[in-house]
């Protein structure tokens, strides 16, 4: 599916998504037109799904990050759907993951400080539907954050 040129484009693109098509083409030793068409093809195939800004939440005043592991009351037929829909509406929930196993859902939550987190936890998190059990893990340090694939 991907040839060496596609892989080269992806390696450079992942390393620096701000590169222009011309800069990317130069690094890959191909013409800008070829580079652009290959990127378009990979986007159409769903391989390249877009670019995003990475924001330093601490620089924006969010000093607390908590990972909440949640077990849902699975006797309720719509527990997953109801819960995830309601969790999406909490602005401070920056990630939702679902699992098979003892833990059903993990939420990543950010807050300005512990007082804000406590209020958020009581007023917005504990009121989410179908929670059977919840465990909070306080974030200490991010050791690795890398979504770069080995291509």
mmCIF file with all atom_site columns, C-alpha atoms in Angstrom:
data_model
loop_
_atom_site.group_PDB
_atom_site.id
_atom_site.type_symbol
_atom_site.label_atom_id
_atom_site.label_alt_id
_atom_site.label_comp_id
_atom_site.label_asym_id
_atom_site.label_entity_id
_atom_site.label_seq_id
_atom_site.pdbx_PDB_ins_code
_atom_site.Cartn_x
_atom_site.Cartn_y
_atom_site.Cartn_z
_atom_site.occupancy
_atom_site.B_iso_or_equiv
_atom_site.pdbx_formal_charge
_atom_site.auth_seq_id
_atom_site.auth_comp_id
_atom_site.auth_asym_id
_atom_site.auth_atom_id
_atom_site.pdbx_PDB_model_num
ATOM 1   C CA . UNK A 1 1   ? 0.000   0.000  0.000  1.00 0.00 ? 1   UNK A CA 1
ATOM 2   C CA . UNK A 1 2   ? 2.694   2.536  0.981  1.00 0.00 ? 2   UNK A CA 1
ATOM 3   C CA . UNK A 1 3   ? 5.980   2.699  -0.891 1.00 0.00 ? 3   UNK A CA 1
ATOM 4   C CA . UNK A 1 4   ? 9.315   4.126  0.250  1.00 0.00 ? 4   UNK A CA 1
ATOM 5   C CA . UNK A 1 5   ? 8.433   7.648  -0.924 1.00 0.00 ? 5   UNK A CA 1
ATOM 6   C CA . UNK A 1 6   ? 5.155   7.609  1.019  1.00 0.00 ? 6   UNK A CA 1
ATOM 7   C CA . UNK A 1 7   ? 6.984   6.413  4.114  1.00 0.00 ? 7   UNK A CA 1
ATOM 8   C CA . UNK A 1 8   ? 9.608   9.133  3.708  1.00 0.00 ? 8   UNK A CA 1
ATOM 9   C CA . UNK A 1 9   ? 6.866   11.751 3.402  1.00 0.00 ? 9   UNK A CA 1
ATOM 10  C CA . UNK A 1 10  ? 5.163   10.422 6.541  1.00 0.00 ? 10  UNK A CA 1
ATOM 11  C CA . UNK A 1 11  ? 8.418   10.341 8.545  1.00 0.00 ? 11  UNK A CA 1
ATOM 12  C CA . UNK A 1 12  ? 9.188   13.975 7.763  1.00 0.00 ? 12  UNK A CA 1
ATOM 13  C CA . UNK A 1 13  ? 5.566   15.073 8.098  1.00 0.00 ? 13  UNK A CA 1
ATOM 14  C CA . UNK A 1 14  ? 5.266   13.467 11.548 1.00 0.00 ? 14  UNK A CA 1
ATOM 15  C CA . UNK A 1 15  ? 8.543   15.039 12.667 1.00 0.00 ? 15  UNK A CA 1
ATOM 16  C CA . UNK A 1 16  ? 7.397   18.523 11.618 1.00 0.00 ? 16  UNK A CA 1
ATOM 17  C CA . UNK A 1 17  ? 3.758   18.932 10.500 1.00 0.00 ? 17  UNK A CA 1
ATOM 18  C CA . UNK A 1 18  ? 4.339   22.651 9.924  1.00 0.00 ? 18  UNK A CA 1
ATOM 19  C CA . UNK A 1 19  ? 6.473   21.972 6.834  1.00 0.00 ? 19  UNK A CA 1
ATOM 20  C CA . UNK A 1 20  ? 5.094   23.351 3.596  1.00 0.00 ? 20  UNK A CA 1
ATOM 21  C CA . UNK A 1 21  ? 4.546   20.944 0.729  1.00 0.00 ? 21  UNK A CA 1
ATOM 22  C CA . UNK A 1 22  ? 7.599   22.424 -1.016 1.00 0.00 ? 22  UNK A CA 1
ATOM 23  C CA . UNK A 1 23  ? 9.803   21.941 2.069  1.00 0.00 ? 23  UNK A CA 1
ATOM 24  C CA . UNK A 1 24  ? 8.513   18.407 2.531  1.00 0.00 ? 24  UNK A CA 1
ATOM 25  C CA . UNK A 1 25  ? 9.159   17.663 -1.147 1.00 0.00 ? 25  UNK A CA 1
ATOM 26  C CA . UNK A 1 26  ? 12.746  18.949 -0.851 1.00 0.00 ? 26  UNK A CA 1
ATOM 27  C CA . UNK A 1 27  ? 13.399  16.726 2.165  1.00 0.00 ? 27  UNK A CA 1
ATOM 28  C CA . UNK A 1 28  ? 11.968  13.725 0.315  1.00 0.00 ? 28  UNK A CA 1
ATOM 29  C CA . UNK A 1 29  ? 13.819  14.576 -2.922 1.00 0.00 ? 29  UNK A CA 1
ATOM 30  C CA . UNK A 1 30  ? 10.640  14.729 -5.017 1.00 0.00 ? 30  UNK A CA 1
ATOM 31  C CA . UNK A 1 31  ? 8.764   17.527 -6.756 1.00 0.00 ? 31  UNK A CA 1
ATOM 32  C CA . UNK A 1 32  ? 6.193   19.573 -4.854 1.00 0.00 ? 32  UNK A CA 1
ATOM 33  C CA . UNK A 1 33  ? 3.457   18.346 -7.209 1.00 0.00 ? 33  UNK A CA 1
ATOM 34  C CA . UNK A 1 34  ? 4.275   14.685 -6.573 1.00 0.00 ? 34  UNK A CA 1
ATOM 35  C CA . UNK A 1 35  ? 4.446   15.339 -2.830 1.00 0.00 ? 35  UNK A CA 1
ATOM 36  C CA . UNK A 1 36  ? 1.082   17.128 -2.821 1.00 0.00 ? 36  UNK A CA 1
ATOM 37  C CA . UNK A 1 37  ? -0.606  14.326 -4.842 1.00 0.00 ? 37  UNK A CA 1
ATOM 38  C CA . UNK A 1 38  ? 0.781   11.659 -2.525 1.00 0.00 ? 38  UNK A CA 1
ATOM 39  C CA . UNK A 1 39  ? -0.388  13.530 0.578  1.00 0.00 ? 39  UNK A CA 1
ATOM 40  C CA . UNK A 1 40  ? -3.831  13.959 -1.015 1.00 0.00 ? 40  UNK A CA 1
ATOM 41  C CA . UNK A 1 41  ? -3.931  10.215 -1.783 1.00 0.00 ? 41  UNK A CA 1
ATOM 42  C CA . UNK A 1 42  ? -2.974  9.330  1.806  1.00 0.00 ? 42  UNK A CA 1
ATOM 43  C CA . UNK A 1 43  ? -5.648  11.720 3.124  1.00 0.00 ? 43  UNK A CA 1
ATOM 44  C CA . UNK A 1 44  ? -8.281  10.160 0.848  1.00 0.00 ? 44  UNK A CA 1
ATOM 45  C CA . UNK A 1 45  ? -7.246  6.703  2.088  1.00 0.00 ? 45  UNK A CA 1
ATOM 46  C CA . UNK A 1 46  ? -7.586  7.844  5.721  1.00 0.00 ? 46  UNK A CA 1
ATOM 47  C CA . UNK A 1 47  ? -3.889  7.388  6.479  1.00 0.00 ? 47  UNK A CA 1
ATOM 48  C CA . UNK A 1 48  ? -3.328  11.100 7.075  1.00 0.00 ? 48  UNK A CA 1
ATOM 49  C CA . UNK A 1 49  ? -6.319  12.344 9.020  1.00 0.00 ? 49  UNK A CA 1
ATOM 50  C CA . UNK A 1 50  ? -5.281  15.939 9.604  1.00 0.00 ? 50  UNK A CA 1
ATOM 51  C CA . UNK A 1 51  ? -3.068  18.155 11.681 1.00 0.00 ? 51  UNK A CA 1
ATOM 52  C CA . UNK A 1 52  ? -3.696  19.510 15.136 1.00 0.00 ? 52  UNK A CA 1
ATOM 53  C CA . UNK A 1 53  ? -2.282  22.141 17.423 1.00 0.00 ? 53  UNK A CA 1
ATOM 54  C CA . UNK A 1 54  ? -0.638  20.822 20.578 1.00 0.00 ? 54  UNK A CA 1
ATOM 55  C CA . UNK A 1 55  ? -1.478  23.145 23.452 1.00 0.00 ? 55  UNK A CA 1
ATOM 56  C CA . UNK A 1 56  ? 0.447   23.229 26.717 1.00 0.00 ? 56  UNK A CA 1
ATOM 57  C CA . UNK A 1 57  ? -2.459  23.102 29.188 1.00 0.00 ? 57  UNK A CA 1
ATOM 58  C CA . UNK A 1 58  ? -0.205  24.192 32.063 1.00 0.00 ? 58  UNK A CA 1
ATOM 59  C CA . UNK A 1 59  ? 0.704   27.357 30.171 1.00 0.00 ? 59  UNK A CA 1
ATOM 60  C CA . UNK A 1 60  ? -3.038  28.015 29.858 1.00 0.00 ? 60  UNK A CA 1
ATOM 61  C CA . UNK A 1 61  ? -3.460  27.833 33.635 1.00 0.00 ? 61  UNK A CA 1
ATOM 62  C CA . UNK A 1 62  ? -4.437  24.178 34.058 1.00 0.00 ? 62  UNK A CA 1
ATOM 63  C CA . UNK A 1 63  ? -2.122  22.770 36.725 1.00 0.00 ? 63  UNK A CA 1
ATOM 64  C CA . UNK A 1 64  ? -4.002  19.561 37.612 1.00 0.00 ? 64  UNK A CA 1
ATOM 65  C CA . UNK A 1 65  ? -4.501  16.497 35.425 1.00 0.00 ? 65  UNK A CA 1
ATOM 66  C CA . UNK A 1 66  ? -6.343  13.440 36.677 1.00 0.00 ? 66  UNK A CA 1
ATOM 67  C CA . UNK A 1 67  ? -7.021  10.100 35.053 1.00 0.00 ? 67  UNK A CA 1
ATOM 68  C CA . UNK A 1 68  ? -10.349 8.654  36.175 1.00 0.00 ? 68  UNK A CA 1
ATOM 69  C CA . UNK A 1 69  ? -10.916 4.923  35.760 1.00 0.00 ? 69  UNK A CA 1
ATOM 70  C CA . UNK A 1 70  ? -14.627 4.261  35.746 1.00 0.00 ? 70  UNK A CA 1
ATOM 71  C CA . UNK A 1 71  ? -16.656 1.074  35.968 1.00 0.00 ? 71  UNK A CA 1
ATOM 72  C CA . UNK A 1 72  ? -20.199 1.453  34.702 1.00 0.00 ? 72  UNK A CA 1
ATOM 73  C CA . UNK A 1 73  ? -23.409 -0.173 35.881 1.00 0.00 ? 73  UNK A CA 1
ATOM 74  C CA . UNK A 1 74  ? -23.736 -2.576 32.982 1.00 0.00 ? 74  UNK A CA 1
ATOM 75  C CA . UNK A 1 75  ? -27.188 -3.703 34.074 1.00 0.00 ? 75  UNK A CA 1
ATOM 76  C CA . UNK A 1 76  ? -28.355 -0.572 32.264 1.00 0.00 ? 76  UNK A CA 1
ATOM 77  C CA . UNK A 1 77  ? -28.691 -1.237 28.530 1.00 0.00 ? 77  UNK A CA 1
ATOM 78  C CA . UNK A 1 78  ? -27.489 2.211  27.446 1.00 0.00 ? 78  UNK A CA 1
ATOM 79  C CA . UNK A 1 79  ? -24.815 2.689  30.126 1.00 0.00 ? 79  UNK A CA 1
ATOM 80  C CA . UNK A 1 80  ? -21.901 3.191  27.705 1.00 0.00 ? 80  UNK A CA 1
ATOM 81  C CA . UNK A 1 81  ? -23.787 5.435  25.297 1.00 0.00 ? 81  UNK A CA 1
ATOM 82  C CA . UNK A 1 82  ? -25.399 7.575  28.004 1.00 0.00 ? 82  UNK A CA 1
ATOM 83  C CA . UNK A 1 83  ? -22.159 7.933  29.926 1.00 0.00 ? 83  UNK A CA 1
ATOM 84  C CA . UNK A 1 84  ? -19.920 8.806  26.985 1.00 0.00 ? 84  UNK A CA 1
ATOM 85  C CA . UNK A 1 85  ? -22.442 11.273 25.580 1.00 0.00 ? 85  UNK A CA 1
ATOM 86  C CA . UNK A 1 86  ? -22.697 13.075 28.921 1.00 0.00 ? 86  UNK A CA 1
ATOM 87  C CA . UNK A 1 87  ? -18.898 12.993 29.456 1.00 0.00 ? 87  UNK A CA 1
ATOM 88  C CA . UNK A 1 88  ? -18.373 14.649 26.061 1.00 0.00 ? 88  UNK A CA 1
ATOM 89  C CA . UNK A 1 89  ? -20.273 17.662 27.390 1.00 0.00 ? 89  UNK A CA 1
ATOM 90  C CA . UNK A 1 90  ? -17.752 18.283 30.203 1.00 0.00 ? 90  UNK A CA 1
ATOM 91  C CA . UNK A 1 91  ? -15.260 20.743 28.705 1.00 0.00 ? 91  UNK A CA 1
ATOM 92  C CA . UNK A 1 92  ? -12.483 19.750 31.111 1.00 0.00 ? 92  UNK A CA 1
ATOM 93  C CA . UNK A 1 93  ? -12.635 16.121 29.922 1.00 0.00 ? 93  UNK A CA 1
ATOM 94  C CA . UNK A 1 94  ? -9.935  16.118 27.269 1.00 0.00 ? 94  UNK A CA 1
ATOM 95  C CA . UNK A 1 95  ? -9.919  12.397 26.466 1.00 0.00 ? 95  UNK A CA 1
ATOM 96  C CA . UNK A 1 96  ? -12.342 9.482  26.733 1.00 0.00 ? 96  UNK A CA 1
ATOM 97  C CA . UNK A 1 97  ? -11.215 5.890  26.231 1.00 0.00 ? 97  UNK A CA 1
ATOM 98  C CA . UNK A 1 98  ? -13.338 2.747  26.511 1.00 0.00 ? 98  UNK A CA 1
ATOM 99  C CA . UNK A 1 99  ? -12.049 -0.694 27.489 1.00 0.00 ? 99  UNK A CA 1
ATOM 100 C CA . UNK A 1 100 ? -13.032 -4.307 27.799 1.00 0.00 ? 100 UNK A CA 1
ATOM 101 C CA . UNK A 1 101 ? -12.342 -5.622 31.287 1.00 0.00 ? 101 UNK A CA 1
ATOM 102 C CA . UNK A 1 102 ? -12.879 -4.470 34.852 1.00 0.00 ? 102 UNK A CA 1
ATOM 103 C CA . UNK A 1 103 ? -12.500 -0.800 33.944 1.00 0.00 ? 103 UNK A CA 1
ATOM 104 C CA . UNK A 1 104 ? -14.965 0.338  31.297 1.00 0.00 ? 104 UNK A CA 1
ATOM 105 C CA . UNK A 1 105 ? -13.944 3.940  30.669 1.00 0.00 ? 105 UNK A CA 1
ATOM 106 C CA . UNK A 1 106 ? -10.986 6.205  31.350 1.00 0.00 ? 106 UNK A CA 1
ATOM 107 C CA . UNK A 1 107 ? -11.376 9.972  31.388 1.00 0.00 ? 107 UNK A CA 1
ATOM 108 C CA . UNK A 1 108 ? -8.503  12.444 31.299 1.00 0.00 ? 108 UNK A CA 1
ATOM 109 C CA . UNK A 1 109 ? -9.594  15.552 33.172 1.00 0.00 ? 109 UNK A CA 1
ATOM 110 C CA . UNK A 1 110 ? -7.796  18.879 33.554 1.00 0.00 ? 110 UNK A CA 1
ATOM 111 C CA . UNK A 1 111 ? -8.444  21.571 36.154 1.00 0.00 ? 111 UNK A CA 1
ATOM 112 C CA . UNK A 1 112 ? -6.900  24.893 37.101 1.00 0.00 ? 112 UNK A CA 1
ATOM 113 C CA . UNK A 1 113 ? -6.124  23.783 40.655 1.00 0.00 ? 113 UNK A CA 1
ATOM 114 C CA . UNK A 1 114 ? -7.287  21.301 43.296 1.00 0.00 ? 114 UNK A CA 1
ATOM 115 C CA . UNK A 1 115 ? -10.229 23.486 44.324 1.00 0.00 ? 115 UNK A CA 1
ATOM 116 C CA . UNK A 1 116 ? -11.425 23.613 40.715 1.00 0.00 ? 116 UNK A CA 1
ATOM 117 C CA . UNK A 1 117 ? -10.895 19.835 40.364 1.00 0.00 ? 117 UNK A CA 1
ATOM 118 C CA . UNK A 1 118 ? -12.871 19.152 43.554 1.00 0.00 ? 118 UNK A CA 1
ATOM 119 C CA . UNK A 1 119 ? -15.770 21.270 42.297 1.00 0.00 ? 119 UNK A CA 1
ATOM 120 C CA . UNK A 1 120 ? -15.599 19.660 38.858 1.00 0.00 ? 120 UNK A CA 1
ATOM 121 C CA . UNK A 1 121 ? -15.479 16.180 40.382 1.00 0.00 ? 121 UNK A CA 1
ATOM 122 C CA . UNK A 1 122 ? -18.497 16.758 42.636 1.00 0.00 ? 122 UNK A CA 1
ATOM 123 C CA . UNK A 1 123 ? -20.645 18.772 40.249 1.00 0.00 ? 123 UNK A CA 1
ATOM 124 C CA . UNK A 1 124 ? -19.846 17.353 36.800 1.00 0.00 ? 124 UNK A CA 1
ATOM 125 C CA . UNK A 1 125 ? -18.120 13.965 37.091 1.00 0.00 ? 125 UNK A CA 1
ATOM 126 C CA . UNK A 1 126 ? -20.037 12.253 39.895 1.00 0.00 ? 126 UNK A CA 1
ATOM 127 C CA . UNK A 1 127 ? -23.301 13.303 38.265 1.00 0.00 ? 127 UNK A CA 1
ATOM 128 C CA . UNK A 1 128 ? -22.487 11.433 35.035 1.00 0.00 ? 128 UNK A CA 1
ATOM 129 C CA . UNK A 1 129 ? -24.931 8.560  34.464 1.00 0.00 ? 129 UNK A CA 1
ATOM 130 C CA . UNK A 1 130 ? -24.430 4.885  35.333 1.00 0.00 ? 130 UNK A CA 1
ATOM 131 C CA . UNK A 1 131 ? -21.208 5.099  37.388 1.00 0.00 ? 131 UNK A CA 1
ATOM 132 C CA . UNK A 1 132 ? -20.759 2.001  39.552 1.00 0.00 ? 132 UNK A CA 1
ATOM 133 C CA . UNK A 1 133 ? -17.170 2.661  40.660 1.00 0.00 ? 133 UNK A CA 1
ATOM 134 C CA . UNK A 1 134 ? -14.572 5.351  40.095 1.00 0.00 ? 134 UNK A CA 1
ATOM 135 C CA . UNK A 1 135 ? -10.842 5.555  40.816 1.00 0.00 ? 135 UNK A CA 1
ATOM 136 C CA . UNK A 1 136 ? -8.841  8.763  40.490 1.00 0.00 ? 136 UNK A CA 1
ATOM 137 C CA . UNK A 1 137 ? -5.169  8.711  39.534 1.00 0.00 ? 137 UNK A CA 1
ATOM 138 C CA . UNK A 1 138 ? -3.404  12.044 39.964 1.00 0.00 ? 138 UNK A CA 1
ATOM 139 C CA . UNK A 1 139 ? -1.054  12.854 37.104 1.00 0.00 ? 139 UNK A CA 1
ATOM 140 C CA . UNK A 1 140 ? 2.500   13.517 38.293 1.00 0.00 ? 140 UNK A CA 1
ATOM 141 C CA . UNK A 1 141 ? 4.607   13.678 35.124 1.00 0.00 ? 141 UNK A CA 1
ATOM 142 C CA . UNK A 1 142 ? 4.296   12.912 31.431 1.00 0.00 ? 142 UNK A CA 1
ATOM 143 C CA . UNK A 1 143 ? 7.215   10.613 30.696 1.00 0.00 ? 143 UNK A CA 1
ATOM 144 C CA . UNK A 1 144 ? 6.408   10.041 27.023 1.00 0.00 ? 144 UNK A CA 1
ATOM 145 C CA . UNK A 1 145 ? 3.843   11.502 24.694 1.00 0.00 ? 145 UNK A CA 1
ATOM 146 C CA . UNK A 1 146 ? 4.442   10.415 21.172 1.00 0.00 ? 146 UNK A CA 1
ATOM 147 C CA . UNK A 1 147 ? 1.993   9.507  18.463 1.00 0.00 ? 147 UNK A CA 1
ATOM 148 C CA . UNK A 1 148 ? 4.672   9.161  15.811 1.00 0.00 ? 148 UNK A CA 1
ATOM 149 C CA . UNK A 1 149 ? 4.439   5.824  14.051 1.00 0.00 ? 149 UNK A CA 1
ATOM 150 C CA . UNK A 1 150 ? 7.564   3.929  12.962 1.00 0.00 ? 150 UNK A CA 1
ATOM 151 C CA . UNK A 1 151 ? 7.191   4.210  9.164  1.00 0.00 ? 151 UNK A CA 1
#
